[in-house]
Coordinates of C-alpha atoms (C1' of nucleotides) in Angstrom, one line a residue:
Chain P
M1 CA -51.7 -33.4 -72.3
T2 CA -49.5 -30.5 -71.4
L3 CA -50.1 -29.9 -67.7
K4 CA -48.5 -26.5 -67.2
P5 CA -48.7 -23.7 -69.6
P6 CA -45.6 -21.7 -68.5
R7 CA -45.9 -18.2 -67.2
K8 CA -44.6 -15.0 -68.5
R9 CA -41.9 -13.5 -66.3
N10 CA -43.0 -10.3 -64.6
A11 CA -41.9 -9.1 -61.2
D12 CA -44.8 -6.7 -60.7
T13 CA -47.6 -9.2 -61.4
T14 CA -45.8 -11.8 -59.4
K15 CA -45.6 -9.5 -56.4
A16 CA -49.3 -8.8 -56.8
R17 CA -50.0 -12.5 -56.9
I18 CA -48.0 -13.0 -53.7
L19 CA -49.8 -10.2 -52.0
D20 CA -53.2 -11.6 -53.0
A21 CA -52.2 -15.0 -51.6
A22 CA -50.8 -13.4 -48.4
Q23 CA -54.0 -11.5 -47.8
E24 CA -56.1 -14.6 -48.1
V25 CA -54.0 -16.7 -45.8
F26 CA -53.4 -14.0 -43.2
A27 CA -57.1 -13.3 -43.1
R28 CA -58.0 -16.8 -42.0
T29 CA -54.8 -17.8 -40.2
S30 CA -52.9 -16.2 -37.3
F31 CA -49.5 -14.8 -38.1
S32 CA -47.7 -17.8 -36.7
D33 CA -49.9 -20.4 -38.2
A34 CA -49.7 -18.8 -41.6
G35 CA -46.7 -20.4 -43.4
I36 CA -44.7 -18.8 -46.1
R37 CA -44.8 -22.2 -47.8
E38 CA -48.6 -22.1 -47.9
I39 CA -48.6 -18.6 -49.3
A40 CA -45.9 -19.3 -51.8
T41 CA -47.8 -22.4 -53.0
L42 CA -51.0 -20.5 -53.4
A43 CA -49.2 -17.8 -55.3
E44 CA -47.3 -20.5 -57.4
V45 CA -43.9 -19.2 -56.5
S46 CA -41.0 -20.5 -54.4
T47 CA -40.6 -19.3 -50.8
T48 CA -37.2 -17.9 -51.8
L49 CA -38.7 -15.5 -54.3
L50 CA -41.3 -14.5 -51.8
L51 CA -38.7 -13.6 -49.2
Q52 CA -36.5 -11.9 -51.8
Y53 CA -39.3 -9.5 -52.6
F54 CA -40.6 -8.8 -49.1
G55 CA -37.6 -9.6 -46.9
T56 CA -39.2 -11.4 -44.1
K57 CA -42.5 -12.9 -43.2
A58 CA -43.3 -9.8 -41.1
G59 CA -42.4 -7.7 -44.1
L60 CA -44.9 -9.6 -46.3
Y61 CA -47.5 -9.3 -43.6
E62 CA -47.1 -5.5 -43.5
A63 CA -47.3 -5.2 -47.2
A64 CA -50.3 -7.5 -47.4
L65 CA -52.1 -5.5 -44.7
N66 CA -51.4 -2.3 -46.3
A67 CA -52.6 -3.6 -49.7
A68 CA -55.8 -4.8 -48.0
M69 CA -57.1 -1.5 -46.8
P70 CA -60.1 -0.6 -49.0
L71 CA -61.3 2.2 -46.7
A72 CA -61.3 4.9 -49.3
A73 CA -64.0 3.1 -51.2
V74 CA -66.2 2.9 -48.1
L75 CA -65.5 6.5 -47.1
S76 CA -66.7 7.8 -50.5
Q77 CA -70.2 6.6 -49.5
P78 CA -72.7 9.2 -48.4
R79 CA -72.9 9.6 -44.7
E80 CA -76.5 8.8 -44.5
T81 CA -76.0 5.2 -45.6
F82 CA -72.5 4.5 -44.2
G83 CA -73.7 1.9 -41.7
P84 CA -75.6 -0.3 -44.1
A85 CA -72.9 0.0 -46.7
L86 CA -70.2 -1.1 -44.3
A87 CA -72.3 -4.0 -43.2
T88 CA -72.9 -5.1 -46.7
A89 CA -69.2 -4.8 -47.6
L90 CA -68.1 -6.8 -44.5
L91 CA -70.6 -9.6 -44.9
K92 CA -70.4 -10.0 -48.7
P93 CA -69.7 -13.7 -49.3
G94 CA -66.2 -14.3 -50.7
L95 CA -65.0 -10.8 -51.3
A96 CA -64.9 -9.7 -47.7
I97 CA -63.0 -6.8 -46.3
R98 CA -60.1 -8.5 -44.6
P99 CA -58.4 -6.0 -42.2
P100 CA -60.9 -6.5 -39.3
L101 CA -60.0 -10.2 -39.4
M102 CA -56.3 -9.6 -39.8
M103 CA -56.5 -7.2 -36.9
A104 CA -58.0 -9.6 -34.5
L105 CA -55.6 -12.3 -35.5
A106 CA -52.6 -10.1 -35.2
A107 CA -53.2 -9.4 -31.6
G108 CA -51.8 -12.8 -30.5
N109 CA -48.3 -12.2 -31.8
A110 CA -46.2 -9.3 -30.5
E111 CA -44.4 -8.6 -33.8
A112 CA -47.6 -8.8 -35.9
A113 CA -49.5 -6.8 -33.4
T114 CA -47.0 -3.9 -33.5
I115 CA -47.2 -3.9 -37.3
A116 CA -50.9 -4.2 -37.4
A117 CA -51.4 -1.4 -34.8
R118 CA -49.3 1.0 -36.8
V119 CA -50.9 0.2 -40.2
M120 CA -54.4 0.2 -38.7
E121 CA -53.7 3.6 -37.0
E122 CA -52.4 5.2 -40.2
R123 CA -54.6 3.7 -42.8
S124 CA -57.9 3.2 -41.0
I125 CA -58.4 4.8 -37.6
A126 CA -56.9 8.2 -38.5
P127 CA -58.7 8.7 -41.8
L128 CA -61.9 7.4 -40.4
A129 CA -61.7 9.7 -37.5
K130 CA -61.0 12.6 -39.8
W131 CA -64.0 11.7 -41.9
L132 CA -66.2 11.4 -38.9
G133 CA -65.2 14.7 -37.4
P134 CA -65.8 15.9 -33.9
P135 CA -66.9 15.3 -31.2
H136 CA -64.7 12.4 -30.0
A137 CA -63.6 11.5 -33.5
R138 CA -61.0 9.0 -32.6
A139 CA -63.0 7.2 -30.0
R140 CA -65.9 6.9 -32.4
A141 CA -63.6 5.5 -35.1
L142 CA -62.3 2.9 -32.7
E143 CA -65.9 2.0 -31.8
I144 CA -66.7 1.3 -35.5
A145 CA -63.5 -0.7 -35.9
A146 CA -64.4 -2.7 -32.8
L147 CA -67.9 -3.4 -34.1
A148 CA -66.5 -4.6 -37.4
T149 CA -64.0 -6.9 -35.8
G150 CA -66.6 -8.4 -33.5
L151 CA -69.1 -8.8 -36.3
V152 CA -66.8 -10.7 -38.6
T153 CA -65.3 -12.8 -35.8
Y154 CA -68.6 -14.2 -34.8
T155 CA -70.2 -14.4 -38.2
K156 CA -67.5 -15.4 -40.5
H157 CA -64.6 -16.7 -38.5
L158 CA -65.5 -18.8 -35.5
P159 CA -67.1 -22.1 -36.6
L160 CA -70.3 -21.5 -34.6
R161 CA -72.4 -24.1 -36.3
A162 CA -75.6 -23.0 -34.5
N163 CA -75.6 -19.6 -36.3
T164 CA -78.6 -19.4 -38.5
R165 CA -79.2 -17.1 -41.5
R166 CA -81.8 -15.4 -39.3
D167 CA -79.2 -14.7 -36.6
V168 CA -76.7 -13.3 -39.1
K169 CA -79.4 -11.1 -40.7
H170 CA -80.4 -9.8 -37.3
M171 CA -76.7 -9.1 -36.5
A172 CA -76.2 -7.3 -39.8
E173 CA -79.1 -5.0 -39.2
W174 CA -78.0 -4.3 -35.7
F175 CA -74.5 -3.6 -36.9
A176 CA -75.7 -1.2 -39.6
K177 CA -77.8 0.6 -37.1
S178 CA -75.1 0.8 -34.5
V179 CA -72.5 2.2 -36.9
Q180 CA -75.0 4.7 -38.3
R181 CA -75.7 5.8 -34.8
I182 CA -72.0 6.5 -34.3
V183 CA -71.7 8.3 -37.6
D184 CA -74.7 10.5 -36.8
A185 CA -73.7 11.2 -33.2
T186 CA -73.4 14.9 -32.4
E187 CA -73.1 15.1 -28.7
Chain H
M1 CA -29.4 -18.1 1.4
T2 CA -31.9 -20.8 0.5
L3 CA -33.3 -19.9 -2.8
K4 CA -36.1 -22.3 -3.2
P5 CA -38.4 -23.4 -0.4
P6 CA -39.7 -26.6 -1.8
R7 CA -43.3 -27.2 -2.6
K8 CA -45.8 -29.6 -1.1
R9 CA -46.8 -32.2 -3.6
N10 CA -50.5 -31.9 -4.5
A11 CA -51.9 -32.8 -7.9
D12 CA -55.0 -30.6 -7.6
T13 CA -53.3 -27.4 -6.7
T14 CA -50.7 -28.1 -9.3
K15 CA -53.3 -28.5 -12.0
A16 CA -54.9 -25.3 -10.8
R17 CA -51.6 -23.5 -11.1
I18 CA -51.1 -24.8 -14.6
L19 CA -54.6 -23.7 -15.6
D20 CA -54.0 -20.2 -14.2
A21 CA -50.8 -19.9 -16.1
A22 CA -52.5 -21.2 -19.3
Q23 CA -55.3 -18.7 -19.0
E24 CA -52.9 -15.9 -18.7
V25 CA -50.7 -16.9 -21.6
F26 CA -53.6 -17.9 -23.9
A27 CA -55.3 -14.6 -23.2
R28 CA -52.4 -12.6 -24.6
T29 CA -50.9 -15.0 -27.1
S30 CA -52.4 -16.9 -30.0
F31 CA -52.8 -20.6 -29.7
S32 CA -49.7 -21.3 -31.8
D33 CA -47.5 -18.6 -30.3
A34 CA -48.3 -19.8 -26.8
G35 CA -45.7 -22.4 -25.9
I36 CA -46.2 -25.1 -23.4
R37 CA -42.7 -24.3 -22.2
E38 CA -43.7 -20.8 -21.3
I39 CA -46.9 -21.9 -19.6
A40 CA -45.0 -24.6 -17.7
T41 CA -42.3 -22.2 -16.6
L42 CA -45.0 -19.7 -15.3
A43 CA -46.6 -22.5 -13.4
E44 CA -43.3 -23.8 -12.1
V45 CA -43.7 -27.3 -13.5
S46 CA -42.1 -29.3 -16.2
T47 CA -43.7 -29.6 -19.6
T48 CA -44.0 -33.3 -19.1
L49 CA -46.2 -32.9 -16.1
L50 CA -48.4 -30.4 -17.9
L51 CA -48.9 -32.8 -20.8
Q52 CA -49.5 -35.7 -18.4
Y53 CA -52.4 -33.9 -16.8
F54 CA -54.0 -32.3 -19.9
G55 CA -52.9 -34.7 -22.7
T56 CA -52.0 -32.2 -25.4
K57 CA -51.7 -28.5 -25.8
A58 CA -55.2 -28.4 -27.3
G59 CA -56.5 -30.3 -24.2
L60 CA -54.9 -27.7 -22.0
Y61 CA -56.4 -24.9 -24.1
E62 CA -59.9 -26.4 -23.7
A63 CA -59.5 -26.8 -20.0
A64 CA -58.2 -23.3 -19.6
L65 CA -61.0 -21.8 -21.6
N66 CA -63.6 -23.7 -19.7
A67 CA -62.1 -22.6 -16.4
A68 CA -62.0 -19.0 -17.6
M69 CA -65.7 -18.5 -18.0
P70 CA -67.0 -16.2 -15.3
L71 CA -70.3 -15.6 -17.0
A72 CA -72.4 -16.7 -14.0
A73 CA -71.1 -13.8 -11.9
V74 CA -72.1 -11.3 -14.5
L75 CA -75.5 -12.9 -15.2
S76 CA -76.4 -12.5 -11.5
Q77 CA -76.4 -8.8 -12.0
P78 CA -79.7 -7.0 -12.2
R79 CA -80.9 -6.5 -15.8
E80 CA -81.0 -2.8 -15.5
T81 CA -77.3 -2.4 -14.9
F82 CA -76.0 -5.3 -17.0
G83 CA -74.3 -3.1 -19.6
P84 CA -72.3 -1.0 -17.2
A85 CA -71.4 -4.0 -15.1
L86 CA -70.0 -5.9 -18.1
A87 CA -68.1 -2.8 -19.2
T88 CA -66.5 -2.5 -15.8
A89 CA -65.7 -6.2 -15.6
L90 CA -64.1 -6.2 -19.0
L91 CA -61.9 -3.1 -18.6
K92 CA -60.9 -3.7 -15.0
P93 CA -57.1 -3.4 -15.0
G94 CA -55.3 -6.7 -14.4
L95 CA -58.1 -9.0 -13.6
A96 CA -59.8 -8.9 -16.9
I97 CA -62.4 -11.3 -18.2
R98 CA -60.3 -13.3 -20.6
P99 CA -62.6 -15.3 -22.9
P100 CA -63.3 -12.5 -25.4
L101 CA -59.6 -12.2 -26.0
M102 CA -59.1 -16.0 -26.1
M103 CA -61.9 -16.1 -28.6
A104 CA -60.5 -13.6 -31.0
L105 CA -57.1 -15.2 -30.8
A106 CA -58.5 -18.7 -31.3
A107 CA -59.9 -17.9 -34.7
G108 CA -56.6 -18.1 -36.4
N109 CA -56.0 -21.7 -35.7
A110 CA -58.4 -24.4 -37.0
E111 CA -58.0 -26.7 -34.0
A112 CA -58.3 -23.9 -31.5
A113 CA -61.2 -22.4 -33.3
T114 CA -63.2 -25.6 -33.2
I115 CA -62.6 -25.9 -29.5
A116 CA -63.3 -22.3 -28.8
A117 CA -66.5 -22.3 -30.8
R118 CA -67.8 -25.3 -28.9
V119 CA -66.9 -24.0 -25.4
M120 CA -68.1 -20.5 -26.3
E121 CA -71.4 -21.9 -27.5
E122 CA -72.1 -24.0 -24.5
R123 CA -70.7 -21.9 -21.7
S124 CA -71.4 -18.4 -23.0
I125 CA -73.7 -17.9 -26.0
A126 CA -76.3 -20.4 -24.9
P127 CA -76.7 -19.3 -21.3
L128 CA -76.6 -15.6 -22.2
A129 CA -79.3 -16.2 -24.8
K130 CA -81.4 -18.0 -22.3
W131 CA -80.9 -15.2 -19.8
L132 CA -81.8 -12.5 -22.4
G133 CA -84.9 -14.3 -23.6
P134 CA -86.9 -13.6 -26.8
P135 CA -87.0 -12.0 -29.2
H136 CA -83.9 -13.1 -31.2
A137 CA -82.2 -14.3 -28.1
R138 CA -79.3 -16.0 -29.8
A139 CA -78.6 -13.2 -32.2
R140 CA -78.6 -10.7 -29.4
A141 CA -76.2 -12.9 -27.3
L142 CA -73.9 -13.0 -30.3
E143 CA -74.1 -9.2 -30.6
I144 CA -73.0 -8.7 -27.0
A145 CA -70.1 -11.2 -27.5
A146 CA -69.1 -9.3 -30.6
L147 CA -69.1 -6.0 -28.7
A148 CA -67.0 -7.5 -25.9
T149 CA -64.5 -9.0 -28.3
G150 CA -64.2 -5.7 -30.2
L151 CA -63.9 -3.6 -27.1
V152 CA -61.1 -5.6 -25.5
T153 CA -59.2 -6.0 -28.8
Y154 CA -59.0 -2.3 -29.4
T155 CA -58.5 -1.1 -25.8
K156 CA -56.4 -3.8 -24.2
H157 CA -54.8 -5.9 -26.8
L158 CA -53.7 -4.0 -29.9
P159 CA -50.7 -1.7 -29.0
L160 CA -52.5 1.4 -30.3
R161 CA -50.3 4.0 -28.5
A162 CA -52.5 6.9 -29.6
N163 CA -55.4 5.7 -27.4
T164 CA -56.0 8.2 -24.7
R165 CA -57.8 7.7 -21.4
R166 CA -60.5 9.9 -22.8
D167 CA -60.9 7.6 -25.8
V168 CA -61.2 4.6 -23.6
K169 CA -63.7 6.2 -21.3
H170 CA -65.8 7.2 -24.2
M171 CA -65.6 3.7 -25.6
A172 CA -66.6 2.2 -22.2
E173 CA -69.7 4.4 -22.0
W174 CA -70.6 3.6 -25.6
F175 CA -70.1 -0.1 -24.9
A176 CA -72.2 0.0 -21.7
K177 CA -75.0 1.8 -23.5
S178 CA -74.9 -0.5 -26.5
V179 CA -75.1 -3.6 -24.4
Q180 CA -77.9 -2.2 -22.3
R181 CA -79.8 -1.4 -25.4
I182 CA -79.5 -5.1 -26.5
V183 CA -80.6 -6.3 -23.1
D184 CA -83.6 -4.0 -23.1
A185 CA -84.7 -4.7 -26.6
T186 CA -88.2 -5.9 -26.9
E187 CA -88.9 -5.7 -30.7
Chain N
dC1 C1' -26.8 -13.8 -82.3
dT2 C1' -25.0 -12.7 -77.8
dG3 C1' -23.9 -11.4 -73.5
dA4 C1' -26.0 -9.1 -69.4
dT5 C1' -29.3 -8.9 -66.0
dA6 C1' -33.2 -9.8 -63.7
dA7 C1' -36.6 -13.6 -62.5
dG8 C1' -37.0 -17.7 -60.4
dT9 C1' -35.7 -22.5 -58.2
dT10 C1' -33.5 -26.5 -55.5
dA11 C1' -31.2 -27.9 -51.6
dT12 C1' -30.3 -27.2 -47.1
dC13 C1' -29.4 -25.2 -42.4
dG14 C1' -30.0 -24.0 -37.5
dG15 C1' -33.5 -23.4 -34.3
dT16 C1' -37.8 -24.3 -32.1
dT17 C1' -41.9 -26.9 -31.1
dG18 C1' -45.1 -30.5 -29.1
dA19 C1' -44.6 -34.9 -27.6
dT20 C1' -42.5 -39.3 -25.5
dC21 C1' -39.7 -42.5 -22.6
dA22 C1' -37.3 -43.8 -18.9
dG23 C1' -36.1 -42.6 -14.7
dT24 C1' -36.3 -40.2 -9.7
dT25 C1' -38.2 -38.5 -5.5
dA26 C1' -41.6 -37.6 -2.1
dA27 C1' -45.6 -39.0 0.5
dA28 C1' -48.8 -42.3 2.2
dA29 C1' -49.9 -47.1 3.4
dA30 C1' -48.4 -51.4 5.6
Chain S
dT1 C1' -39.1 -48.9 8.8
dT2 C1' -40.2 -50.8 4.6
dT3 C1' -43.1 -50.9 0.6
dT4 C1' -46.0 -49.0 -2.7
dT5 C1' -47.9 -45.6 -5.3
dA6 C1' -48.4 -41.2 -7.1
dA7 C1' -46.1 -36.7 -8.3
dC8 C1' -42.8 -35.0 -10.9
dT9 C1' -38.4 -34.3 -13.9
dG10 C1' -34.4 -34.6 -17.5
dA11 C1' -33.0 -36.1 -21.9
dT12 C1' -34.3 -36.6 -26.3
dC13 C1' -36.9 -37.1 -30.9
dA14 C1' -39.1 -36.3 -35.2
dA15 C1' -41.4 -32.6 -37.6
dC16 C1' -41.7 -28.2 -39.1
dC17 C1' -40.5 -23.3 -39.6
dG18 C1' -38.2 -19.1 -41.6
dA19 C1' -34.2 -18.0 -43.8
dT20 C1' -29.9 -18.4 -46.8
dA21 C1' -26.4 -19.7 -50.4
dA22 C1' -25.6 -21.4 -54.7
dC23 C1' -27.5 -22.3 -58.9
dT24 C1' -30.5 -22.1 -63.4
dT25 C1' -33.2 -19.9 -67.0
dA26 C1' -35.9 -16.6 -69.4
dT27 C1' -36.0 -12.0 -71.4
dC28 C1' -34.2 -8.1 -73.8
dA29 C1' -30.9 -4.4 -75.3
dG30 C1' -26.9 -3.8 -78.4

DNA sequence: CTGATAAGTTATCGGTTGATCAGTTAAAAA
DNA sequence: TTTTTAACTGATCAACCGATAACTTATCAG
């Protein structure tokens, strides 16, 4: 039995594979706990190649965070259903939106936090604020981000065994309603 | 000049000093990035003594998290002003309530997350749910916790330079109102 | 076919981390 | 004072991490 069908050499697809692996690991592991060896293994490359492409672990983190921003898709939703749509996207099993998790996890490491704050600002807060419009556009964008981070932290990330499906459902509805309230706010 | 007035030997106050230092460091640094050397230095003890008292770094983390739970003080507030009171307590400069930060930071390390989830459950979610009462007591407690974690993450923790005082003030009011709505919910 | 070049790996290094062992010093008991 | 016990420390270790240098191998233009 041939164990390993070899792989075609291609820098672009390899980089994409590394970014995929990095997103997954950085979304469930803090910056320091995430090891480049683990990411490299998941992407089926050597750590050397990973570093050759992205320079340093921090460089890989920034690239992965940038690549993980799917906000455009969510912002193309109609305003009237933004809240429920975001709730569904965040809680979808498996294919979750990862930045809220990466954001919360970044806060514990100075280097990662600096990178995360910049990327979050440019790729998420600013466009969302622009989409929301006045009044208090930026504050309202931050509030939605805060809601998203809190929701995923307590539903998907912390191993709170006592959480029931009923709890999660109630939280999802509350989240959708809260976000929608922020979107619709006029005063 | 005598640089160091020596210190009276006392295990209890020394343990308290270590716990204080641990709370501070664990509230701004992820579990893995927080070093026992840093905590020991801040507490002015050796790492050896720290480990002798708390066994392992994880043991110290659990003790610090337990000691950092000030929920009782907040729960003695009248129900009608719970939201604003919690907002004030969370955003007070310097003396912040630390568990929401520690909670978010714990999520990135499997060992810390397990400890944090258990402590959070017993010391925060469960009592808060009991205080809230039906309907959906537990889900509503989780929602308040999620709000608190999100708020402190985006106001105090992530280095988002663009945050203005106006933004923070708007978020604080929004937070107070949102929490109060959960407290008052009857349906 | 044949270099040339890009894609990829193996081996290893210095630095840091949590933890341990053996020892020292201060305070209380006798 | 002397003895005993508890508080506390310095030196050190094995394990692991990110990063680097030197090397091999596949792909493709000519």
